[in-house]
Amino acid sequence: MEMIAIQIEIFIMTAVGYYLGLRKTLDAMTRAHLVDVIMAVVMPASIIGSFEMAITPEILRMTISVLAIACALQLFYALWNHVFFRGTEESHRACLKYGIMVSNAGLIGMPVAEAYFGSQGLLCAAVFLLPQRILMWTYGVSMFAGTKDRHAVRRVLLHPCVLSIFIGFAVMAWYSAGFTLPEPIVGAVDFIGGCNTALSMFVVGAIISECPLREMLDREALVYSFERLIAIPIIVAVVLHLLPVDAFSAEVCVLLSAMPAASTTAMLAEKYHADAPFASKLVMTSTALSLITVPLVTIGMRLLWSL
């Protein structure tokens, strides 16, 4: 019942974003600015807030486990791309491969993980995204550009969400030493971070409002969405269930593996003259369908780990 209530809350917030998108209150330019605010301020505050606890052996094991799974998943995505997209039309291949390797776990996955699993879920999500953030600006850009971006490493290290993880570990070490942060600072961080889920879902709803039904029925976009939203998380869930991984870490990783294509898929396709309209179809179709598939995946994995 708690899971259903959370999903209804997420759906309502997304519906508000959909309405704002239809009214053009959240048009493309406004969304771009709002995403900048979320990524630069709101989400970093939310991440730092999730580290406001003392380090325990359990938390250390959990974060190491999540990081290991995230690294293994990137290798799995590379193998998937090598096997399934050989015969794909060349103008679509980079979009599909990038869309498999880089999900929208940053914008959608983190607030959803926080909603389902609380602050520890958000902490795990932040750690889970480290390998993806590194690869999306290095190997991912090379899929479109053909060469590696020499500024990619600097861009990764200075990304606000990455910086907030390092700040978060410092905060955790501070708490572990027996100290606490001043209440005004903790309060401000928590208030700002508390906007994360609502603002992120507003953006998602506004994106979906611009997706005509006929574009969602594109066969290649639907096949991709099935792979990204259903097939991959099922495989991940089964493998992790068979391995000696703690249930909490495994469930967070499965949830994040079920996220739709990242919005950067369309942005990079536009920048490097790939098929930007097709990339936009991948983003919008998978994002819209994720409203149905994410709760189903969550229910399924809870049933799997309850066996």
mmCIF file of C-alpha atoms in Angstrom:
data_model
loop_
_atom_site.group_PDB
_atom_site.id
_atom_site.type_symbol
_atom_site.label_atom_id
_atom_site.label_comp_id
_atom_site.label_asym_id
_atom_site.label_seq_id
_atom_site.Cartn_x
_atom_site.Cartn_y
_atom_site.Cartn_z
ATOM 1 C CA MET A 1 0.000 0.000 0.000
ATOM 2 C CA GLU A 2 2.868 2.382 0.769
ATOM 3 C CA MET A 3 4.388 1.688 -2.660
ATOM 4 C CA ILE A 4 1.044 2.361 -4.369
ATOM 5 C CA ALA A 5 0.657 5.616 -2.421
ATOM 6 C CA ILE A 6 4.144 6.758 -3.478
ATOM 7 C CA GLN A 7 3.432 5.958 -7.122
ATOM 8 C CA ILE A 8 0.146 7.890 -6.980
ATOM 9 C CA GLU A 9 2.040 10.878 -5.533
ATOM 10 C CA ILE A 10 4.600 10.674 -8.350
ATOM 11 C CA PHE A 11 1.811 10.375 -10.918
ATOM 12 C CA ILE A 12 0.039 13.462 -9.516
ATOM 13 C CA MET A 13 3.256 15.515 -9.660
ATOM 14 C CA THR A 14 3.844 14.334 -13.226
ATOM 15 C CA ALA A 15 0.254 15.234 -14.136
ATOM 16 C CA VAL A 16 0.836 18.762 -12.783
ATOM 17 C CA GLY A 17 3.916 19.010 -15.026
ATOM 18 C CA TYR A 18 1.854 17.707 -17.959
ATOM 19 C CA TYR A 19 -0.743 20.428 -17.355
ATOM 20 C CA LEU A 20 1.976 23.093 -17.101
ATOM 21 C CA GLY A 21 3.434 21.789 -20.358
ATOM 22 C CA LEU A 22 0.082 21.993 -22.140
ATOM 23 C CA ARG A 23 -0.363 25.554 -20.857
ATOM 24 C CA LYS A 24 3.173 26.372 -22.106
ATOM 25 C CA THR A 25 4.083 27.510 -18.606
ATOM 26 C CA LEU A 26 6.858 24.916 -18.831
ATOM 27 C CA ASP A 27 7.868 25.338 -22.463
ATOM 28 C CA ALA A 28 11.189 24.075 -23.823
ATOM 29 C CA MET A 29 13.184 27.151 -22.766
ATOM 30 C CA THR A 30 11.673 27.266 -19.272
ATOM 31 C CA ARG A 31 12.308 23.542 -18.845
ATOM 32 C CA ALA A 32 15.932 23.983 -19.847
ATOM 33 C CA HIS A 33 16.398 26.666 -17.192
ATOM 34 C CA LEU A 34 14.550 24.584 -14.599
ATOM 35 C CA VAL A 35 16.709 21.536 -15.349
ATOM 36 C CA ASP A 36 19.787 23.742 -14.867
ATOM 37 C CA VAL A 37 18.459 24.785 -11.448
ATOM 38 C CA ILE A 38 17.673 21.180 -10.501
ATOM 39 C CA MET A 39 21.087 19.892 -11.575
ATOM 40 C CA ALA A 40 23.099 22.813 -10.181
ATOM 41 C CA VAL A 41 21.337 23.408 -6.853
ATOM 42 C CA VAL A 42 18.352 21.239 -5.941
ATOM 43 C CA MET A 43 19.730 17.787 -6.693
ATOM 44 C CA PRO A 44 23.181 18.504 -5.164
ATOM 45 C CA ALA A 45 21.434 19.700 -1.982
ATOM 46 C CA SER A 46 19.335 16.546 -1.986
ATOM 47 C CA ILE A 47 22.458 14.385 -2.411
ATOM 48 C CA ILE A 48 24.361 16.179 0.365
ATOM 49 C CA GLY A 49 21.348 15.816 2.640
ATOM 50 C CA SER A 50 21.309 12.059 2.076
ATOM 51 C CA PHE A 51 24.851 11.858 3.495
ATOM 52 C CA GLU A 52 23.857 13.456 6.815
ATOM 53 C CA MET A 53 24.581 10.328 8.843
ATOM 54 C CA ALA A 54 27.527 8.595 10.472
ATOM 55 C CA ILE A 55 29.494 6.007 8.506
ATOM 56 C CA THR A 56 28.657 2.469 9.563
ATOM 57 C CA PRO A 57 30.024 -0.834 8.236
ATOM 58 C CA GLU A 58 26.592 -1.496 6.713
ATOM 59 C CA ILE A 59 26.525 1.807 4.795
ATOM 60 C CA LEU A 60 30.109 1.272 3.618
ATOM 61 C CA ARG A 61 29.293 -2.224 2.347
ATOM 62 C CA MET A 62 26.142 -0.940 0.690
ATOM 63 C CA THR A 63 27.858 1.885 -1.217
ATOM 64 C CA ILE A 64 30.729 -0.365 -2.341
ATOM 65 C CA SER A 65 28.217 -2.976 -3.486
ATOM 66 C CA VAL A 66 26.194 -0.398 -5.445
ATOM 67 C CA LEU A 67 29.326 1.023 -7.095
ATOM 68 C CA ALA A 68 30.465 -2.462 -8.125
ATOM 69 C CA ILE A 69 27.037 -3.267 -9.597
ATOM 70 C CA ALA A 70 26.965 0.070 -11.461
ATOM 71 C CA CYS A 71 30.388 -0.619 -13.030
ATOM 72 C CA ALA A 72 29.314 -4.136 -14.021
ATOM 73 C CA LEU A 73 26.125 -2.735 -15.561
ATOM 74 C CA GLN A 74 28.097 -0.408 -17.814
ATOM 75 C CA LEU A 75 30.022 -3.414 -19.127
ATOM 76 C CA PHE A 76 26.711 -5.215 -19.639
ATOM 77 C CA TYR A 77 25.345 -2.229 -21.598
ATOM 78 C CA ALA A 78 28.445 -2.207 -23.805
ATOM 79 C CA LEU A 79 27.930 -5.912 -24.554
ATOM 80 C CA TRP A 80 24.232 -5.296 -25.258
ATOM 81 C CA ASN A 81 25.098 -2.530 -27.729
ATOM 82 C CA HIS A 82 27.652 -4.727 -29.464
ATOM 83 C CA VAL A 83 25.179 -7.583 -29.924
ATOM 84 C CA PHE A 84 21.880 -5.877 -30.763
ATOM 85 C CA PHE A 85 22.617 -2.807 -32.875
ATOM 86 C CA ARG A 86 24.966 -4.130 -35.561
ATOM 87 C CA GLY A 87 22.342 -4.072 -38.315
ATOM 88 C CA THR A 88 20.665 -0.850 -37.223
ATOM 89 C CA GLU A 89 20.488 2.108 -39.594
ATOM 90 C CA GLU A 90 23.672 4.104 -39.129
ATOM 91 C CA SER A 91 21.921 7.412 -38.372
ATOM 92 C CA HIS A 92 20.008 5.708 -35.527
ATOM 93 C CA ARG A 93 22.785 3.529 -34.137
ATOM 94 C CA ALA A 94 24.547 6.153 -31.997
ATOM 95 C CA CYS A 95 21.212 7.281 -30.495
ATOM 96 C CA LEU A 96 20.207 3.722 -29.569
ATOM 97 C CA LYS A 97 23.606 2.774 -28.152
ATOM 98 C CA TYR A 98 23.838 5.960 -26.099
ATOM 99 C CA GLY A 99 20.242 5.509 -24.930
ATOM 100 C CA ILE A 100 21.052 2.039 -23.595
ATOM 101 C CA MET A 101 24.274 3.101 -21.890
ATOM 102 C CA VAL A 102 22.973 6.379 -20.413
ATOM 103 C CA SER A 103 19.560 6.410 -18.772
ATOM 104 C CA ASN A 104 17.734 9.335 -17.200
ATOM 105 C CA ALA A 105 18.524 7.969 -13.737
ATOM 106 C CA GLY A 106 19.932 11.374 -12.804
ATOM 107 C CA LEU A 107 16.805 13.448 -13.382
ATOM 108 C CA ILE A 108 14.133 10.776 -12.815
ATOM 109 C CA GLY A 109 15.842 7.902 -11.008
ATOM 110 C CA MET A 110 17.253 9.834 -8.070
ATOM 111 C CA PRO A 111 13.992 11.448 -6.919
ATOM 112 C CA VAL A 112 12.118 8.176 -7.508
ATOM 113 C CA ALA A 113 14.742 6.246 -5.508
ATOM 114 C CA GLU A 114 14.409 8.813 -2.733
ATOM 115 C CA ALA A 115 10.620 8.484 -2.807
ATOM 116 C CA TYR A 116 10.710 4.686 -2.648
ATOM 117 C CA PHE A 117 13.744 4.083 -0.428
ATOM 118 C CA GLY A 118 14.308 7.288 1.547
ATOM 119 C CA SER A 119 17.631 9.057 2.111
ATOM 120 C CA GLN A 120 19.666 5.852 1.924
ATOM 121 C CA GLY A 121 18.111 5.119 -1.458
ATOM 122 C CA LEU A 122 19.174 8.554 -2.665
ATOM 123 C CA LEU A 123 22.680 7.992 -1.325
ATOM 124 C CA CYS A 124 22.902 4.704 -3.242
ATOM 125 C CA ALA A 125 21.520 6.374 -6.370
ATOM 126 C CA ALA A 126 24.193 9.093 -6.214
ATOM 127 C CA VAL A 127 26.941 6.472 -5.974
ATOM 128 C CA PHE A 128 25.292 4.335 -8.688
ATOM 129 C CA LEU A 129 25.453 7.235 -11.134
ATOM 130 C CA LEU A 130 29.208 7.837 -10.829
ATOM 131 C CA PRO A 131 30.275 5.372 -13.600
ATOM 132 C CA GLN A 132 27.465 6.579 -15.867
ATOM 133 C CA ARG A 133 28.386 10.244 -15.421
ATOM 134 C CA ILE A 134 32.006 9.471 -16.293
ATOM 135 C CA LEU A 135 31.158 7.404 -19.382
ATOM 136 C CA MET A 136 28.376 9.631 -20.697
ATOM 137 C CA TRP A 137 30.783 12.545 -21.180
ATOM 138 C CA THR A 138 33.670 10.438 -22.496
ATOM 139 C CA TYR A 139 32.766 7.239 -24.343
ATOM 140 C CA GLY A 140 29.170 8.417 -24.781
ATOM 141 C CA VAL A 141 30.166 11.653 -26.535
ATOM 142 C CA SER A 142 32.575 9.697 -28.740
ATOM 143 C CA MET A 143 29.604 7.677 -30.066
ATOM 144 C CA PHE A 144 28.308 10.862 -31.694
ATOM 145 C CA ALA A 145 31.488 12.869 -32.229
ATOM 146 C CA GLY A 146 33.742 10.016 -33.329
ATOM 147 C CA THR A 147 36.555 11.247 -31.064
ATOM 148 C CA LYS A 148 36.923 11.673 -27.360
ATOM 149 C CA ASP A 149 36.177 15.054 -25.895
ATOM 150 C CA ARG A 150 39.409 16.330 -24.361
ATOM 151 C CA HIS A 151 37.443 18.429 -21.863
ATOM 152 C CA ALA A 152 35.267 15.495 -20.754
ATOM 153 C CA VAL A 153 37.203 14.574 -17.596
ATOM 154 C CA ARG A 154 37.146 18.165 -16.360
ATOM 155 C CA ARG A 155 33.411 18.393 -17.105
ATOM 156 C CA VAL A 156 32.736 15.225 -15.120
ATOM 157 C CA LEU A 157 34.767 16.259 -12.081
ATOM 158 C CA LEU A 158 33.172 19.709 -11.955
ATOM 159 C CA HIS A 159 29.600 18.494 -12.429
ATOM 160 C CA PRO A 160 27.600 19.741 -9.418
ATOM 161 C CA CYS A 161 26.120 16.294 -8.732
ATOM 162 C CA VAL A 162 29.593 14.720 -8.692
ATOM 163 C CA LEU A 163 31.008 17.480 -6.483
ATOM 164 C CA SER A 164 28.073 17.014 -4.110
ATOM 165 C CA ILE A 165 28.981 13.342 -3.643
ATOM 166 C CA PHE A 166 32.481 14.280 -2.475
ATOM 167 C CA ILE A 167 31.012 16.976 -0.211
ATOM 168 C CA GLY A 168 28.540 14.376 1.045
ATOM 169 C CA PHE A 169 31.313 11.973 2.032
ATOM 170 C CA ALA A 170 33.012 14.839 3.901
ATOM 171 C CA VAL A 171 29.721 15.541 5.717
ATOM 172 C CA MET A 172 29.382 11.853 6.569
ATOM 173 C CA ALA A 173 32.941 11.794 7.948
ATOM 174 C CA TRP A 174 32.107 14.927 9.990
ATOM 175 C CA TYR A 175 29.068 13.205 11.504
ATOM 176 C CA SER A 176 31.096 10.033 12.130
ATOM 177 C CA ALA A 177 33.603 12.091 14.143
ATOM 178 C CA GLY A 178 30.785 13.067 16.499
ATOM 179 C CA PHE A 179 30.085 16.530 15.139
ATOM 180 C CA THR A 180 26.967 17.971 13.522
ATOM 181 C CA LEU A 181 26.368 20.797 11.075
ATOM 182 C CA PRO A 182 24.711 24.032 12.257
ATOM 183 C CA GLU A 183 20.931 23.742 12.208
ATOM 184 C CA PRO A 184 20.380 26.646 9.732
ATOM 185 C CA ILE A 185 22.672 24.950 7.202
ATOM 186 C CA VAL A 186 21.008 21.546 7.661
ATOM 187 C CA GLY A 187 17.573 23.149 7.409
ATOM 188 C CA ALA A 188 18.408 25.079 4.237
ATOM 189 C CA VAL A 189 19.939 22.017 2.561
ATOM 190 C CA ASP A 190 16.952 19.863 3.489
ATOM 191 C CA PHE A 191 14.405 22.458 2.309
ATOM 192 C CA ILE A 192 16.156 22.915 -1.059
ATOM 193 C CA GLY A 193 16.693 19.173 -1.520
ATOM 194 C CA GLY A 194 13.057 18.546 -0.643
ATOM 195 C CA CYS A 195 12.024 20.222 -3.909
ATOM 196 C CA ASN A 196 13.878 17.584 -5.943
ATOM 197 C CA THR A 197 11.125 15.051 -6.598
ATOM 198 C CA ALA A 198 8.376 17.580 -7.353
ATOM 199 C CA LEU A 199 10.437 19.737 -9.727
ATOM 200 C CA SER A 200 11.880 16.700 -11.527
ATOM 201 C CA MET A 201 8.429 15.198 -12.070
ATOM 202 C CA PHE A 202 7.131 18.570 -13.324
ATOM 203 C CA VAL A 203 9.847 18.494 -16.001
ATOM 204 C CA VAL A 204 9.020 14.891 -16.932
ATOM 205 C CA GLY A 205 5.317 15.692 -17.252
ATOM 206 C CA ALA A 206 6.049 18.742 -19.407
ATOM 207 C CA ILE A 207 8.265 16.663 -21.713
ATOM 208 C CA ILE A 208 5.506 14.077 -22.134
ATOM 209 C CA SER A 209 2.977 16.817 -22.971
ATOM 210 C CA GLU A 210 4.923 17.509 -26.188
ATOM 211 C CA CYS A 211 4.919 13.895 -27.340
ATOM 212 C CA PRO A 212 2.216 13.222 -29.974
ATOM 213 C CA LEU A 213 0.754 9.715 -29.848
ATOM 214 C CA ARG A 214 1.786 8.994 -33.435
ATOM 215 C CA GLU A 215 5.443 9.555 -32.508
ATOM 216 C CA MET A 216 5.172 7.226 -29.520
ATOM 217 C CA LEU A 217 3.979 4.484 -31.876
ATOM 218 C CA ASP A 218 7.288 4.495 -33.776
ATOM 219 C CA ARG A 219 8.273 0.818 -33.954
ATOM 220 C CA GLU A 220 11.986 1.320 -33.284
ATOM 221 C CA ALA A 221 11.279 3.618 -30.322
ATOM 222 C CA LEU A 222 8.849 1.061 -28.869
ATOM 223 C CA VAL A 223 11.366 -1.787 -29.244
ATOM 224 C CA TYR A 224 14.037 0.354 -27.594
ATOM 225 C CA SER A 225 11.641 1.216 -24.753
ATOM 226 C CA PHE A 226 10.920 -2.465 -24.176
ATOM 227 C CA GLU A 227 14.651 -3.203 -23.961
ATOM 228 C CA ARG A 228 15.473 -0.209 -21.748
ATOM 229 C CA LEU A 229 12.435 -0.338 -19.433
ATOM 230 C CA ILE A 230 11.568 -4.031 -19.173
ATOM 231 C CA ALA A 231 14.113 -6.499 -20.601
ATOM 232 C CA ILE A 232 17.225 -4.979 -18.998
ATOM 233 C CA PRO A 233 15.783 -4.538 -15.460
ATOM 234 C CA ILE A 234 14.386 -8.108 -15.555
ATOM 235 C CA ILE A 235 17.814 -9.497 -16.466
ATOM 236 C CA VAL A 236 19.486 -7.321 -13.812
ATOM 237 C CA ALA A 237 16.961 -8.389 -11.153
ATOM 238 C CA VAL A 238 17.364 -12.105 -11.890
ATOM 239 C CA VAL A 239 21.180 -11.932 -11.883
ATOM 240 C CA LEU A 240 21.354 -9.881 -8.666
ATOM 241 C CA HIS A 241 18.844 -12.201 -6.981
ATOM 242 C CA LEU A 242 21.163 -15.121 -7.706
ATOM 243 C CA LEU A 243 24.221 -13.279 -6.362
ATOM 244 C CA PRO A 244 25.052 -12.657 -2.684
ATOM 245 C CA VAL A 245 23.976 -9.003 -2.835
ATOM 246 C CA ASP A 246 21.958 -7.406 -0.047
ATOM 247 C CA ALA A 247 18.331 -6.838 -1.019
ATOM 248 C CA PHE A 248 18.346 -3.062 -0.461
ATOM 249 C CA SER A 249 21.308 -2.378 -2.759
ATOM 250 C CA ALA A 250 19.953 -4.780 -5.368
ATOM 251 C CA GLU A 251 16.483 -3.212 -5.397
ATOM 252 C CA VAL A 252 17.870 0.311 -5.788
ATOM 253 C CA CYS A 253 20.080 -0.830 -8.690
ATOM 254 C CA VAL A 254 17.205 -2.630 -10.416
ATOM 255 C CA LEU A 255 15.014 0.462 -10.091
ATOM 256 C CA LEU A 256 17.718 2.688 -11.593
ATOM 257 C CA SER A 257 18.331 0.217 -14.426
ATOM 258 C CA ALA A 258 14.644 0.628 -15.396
ATOM 259 C CA MET A 259 14.915 4.340 -16.221
ATOM 260 C CA PRO A 260 14.151 5.816 -19.680
ATOM 261 C CA ALA A 261 16.574 7.399 -22.142
ATOM 262 C CA ALA A 262 18.481 10.443 -20.939
ATOM 263 C CA SER A 263 17.515 13.817 -22.363
ATOM 264 C CA THR A 264 21.179 14.266 -23.354
ATOM 265 C CA THR A 265 20.531 11.663 -26.087
ATOM 266 C CA ALA A 266 18.582 14.248 -28.072
ATOM 267 C CA MET A 267 20.908 17.123 -27.162
ATOM 268 C CA LEU A 268 24.042 15.296 -28.353
ATOM 269 C CA ALA A 269 22.284 14.081 -31.493
ATOM 270 C CA GLU A 270 21.430 17.699 -32.296
ATOM 271 C CA LYS A 271 24.930 18.960 -31.533
ATOM 272 C CA TYR A 272 26.779 16.333 -33.594
ATOM 273 C CA HIS A 273 24.288 16.215 -36.501
ATOM 274 C CA ALA A 274 22.915 12.755 -35.819
ATOM 275 C CA ASP A 275 19.187 11.980 -36.166
ATOM 276 C CA ALA A 276 17.874 14.386 -33.502
ATOM 277 C CA PRO A 277 14.145 13.779 -34.236
ATOM 278 C CA PHE A 278 14.645 10.034 -33.765
ATOM 279 C CA ALA A 279 16.606 10.638 -30.543
ATOM 280 C CA SER A 280 13.743 12.816 -29.279
ATOM 281 C CA LYS A 281 11.301 9.974 -29.984
ATOM 282 C CA LEU A 282 13.448 7.627 -27.885
ATOM 283 C CA VAL A 283 13.473 10.082 -24.987
ATOM 284 C CA MET A 284 9.789 10.982 -25.018
ATOM 285 C CA THR A 285 8.408 7.502 -25.759
ATOM 286 C CA SER A 286 10.504 5.787 -23.082
ATOM 287 C CA THR A 287 9.784 8.578 -20.574
ATOM 288 C CA ALA A 288 6.024 8.324 -21.103
ATOM 289 C CA LEU A 289 6.002 4.523 -20.899
ATOM 290 C CA SER A 290 8.198 4.555 -17.777
ATOM 291 C CA LEU A 291 5.221 5.924 -15.834
ATOM 292 C CA ILE A 292 3.684 2.468 -16.323
ATOM 293 C CA THR A 293 6.766 0.234 -16.310
ATOM 294 C CA VAL A 294 8.638 1.655 -13.281
ATOM 295 C CA PRO A 295 5.913 0.787 -10.734
ATOM 296 C CA LEU A 296 5.511 -2.641 -12.361
ATOM 297 C CA VAL A 297 9.264 -3.281 -12.124
ATOM 298 C CA THR A 298 9.245 -2.095 -8.509
ATOM 299 C CA ILE A 299 6.395 -4.391 -7.561
ATOM 300 C CA GLY A 300 8.017 -7.283 -9.406
ATOM 301 C CA MET A 301 11.386 -6.904 -7.689
ATOM 302 C CA ARG A 302 9.740 -6.595 -4.264
ATOM 303 C CA LEU A 303 7.928 -9.875 -4.935
ATOM 304 C CA LEU A 304 11.161 -11.484 -6.166
ATOM 305 C CA TRP A 305 13.097 -10.561 -3.024
ATOM 306 C CA SER A 306 10.238 -11.621 -0.785
ATOM 307 C CA LEU A 307 10.443 -15.201 -2.053
#
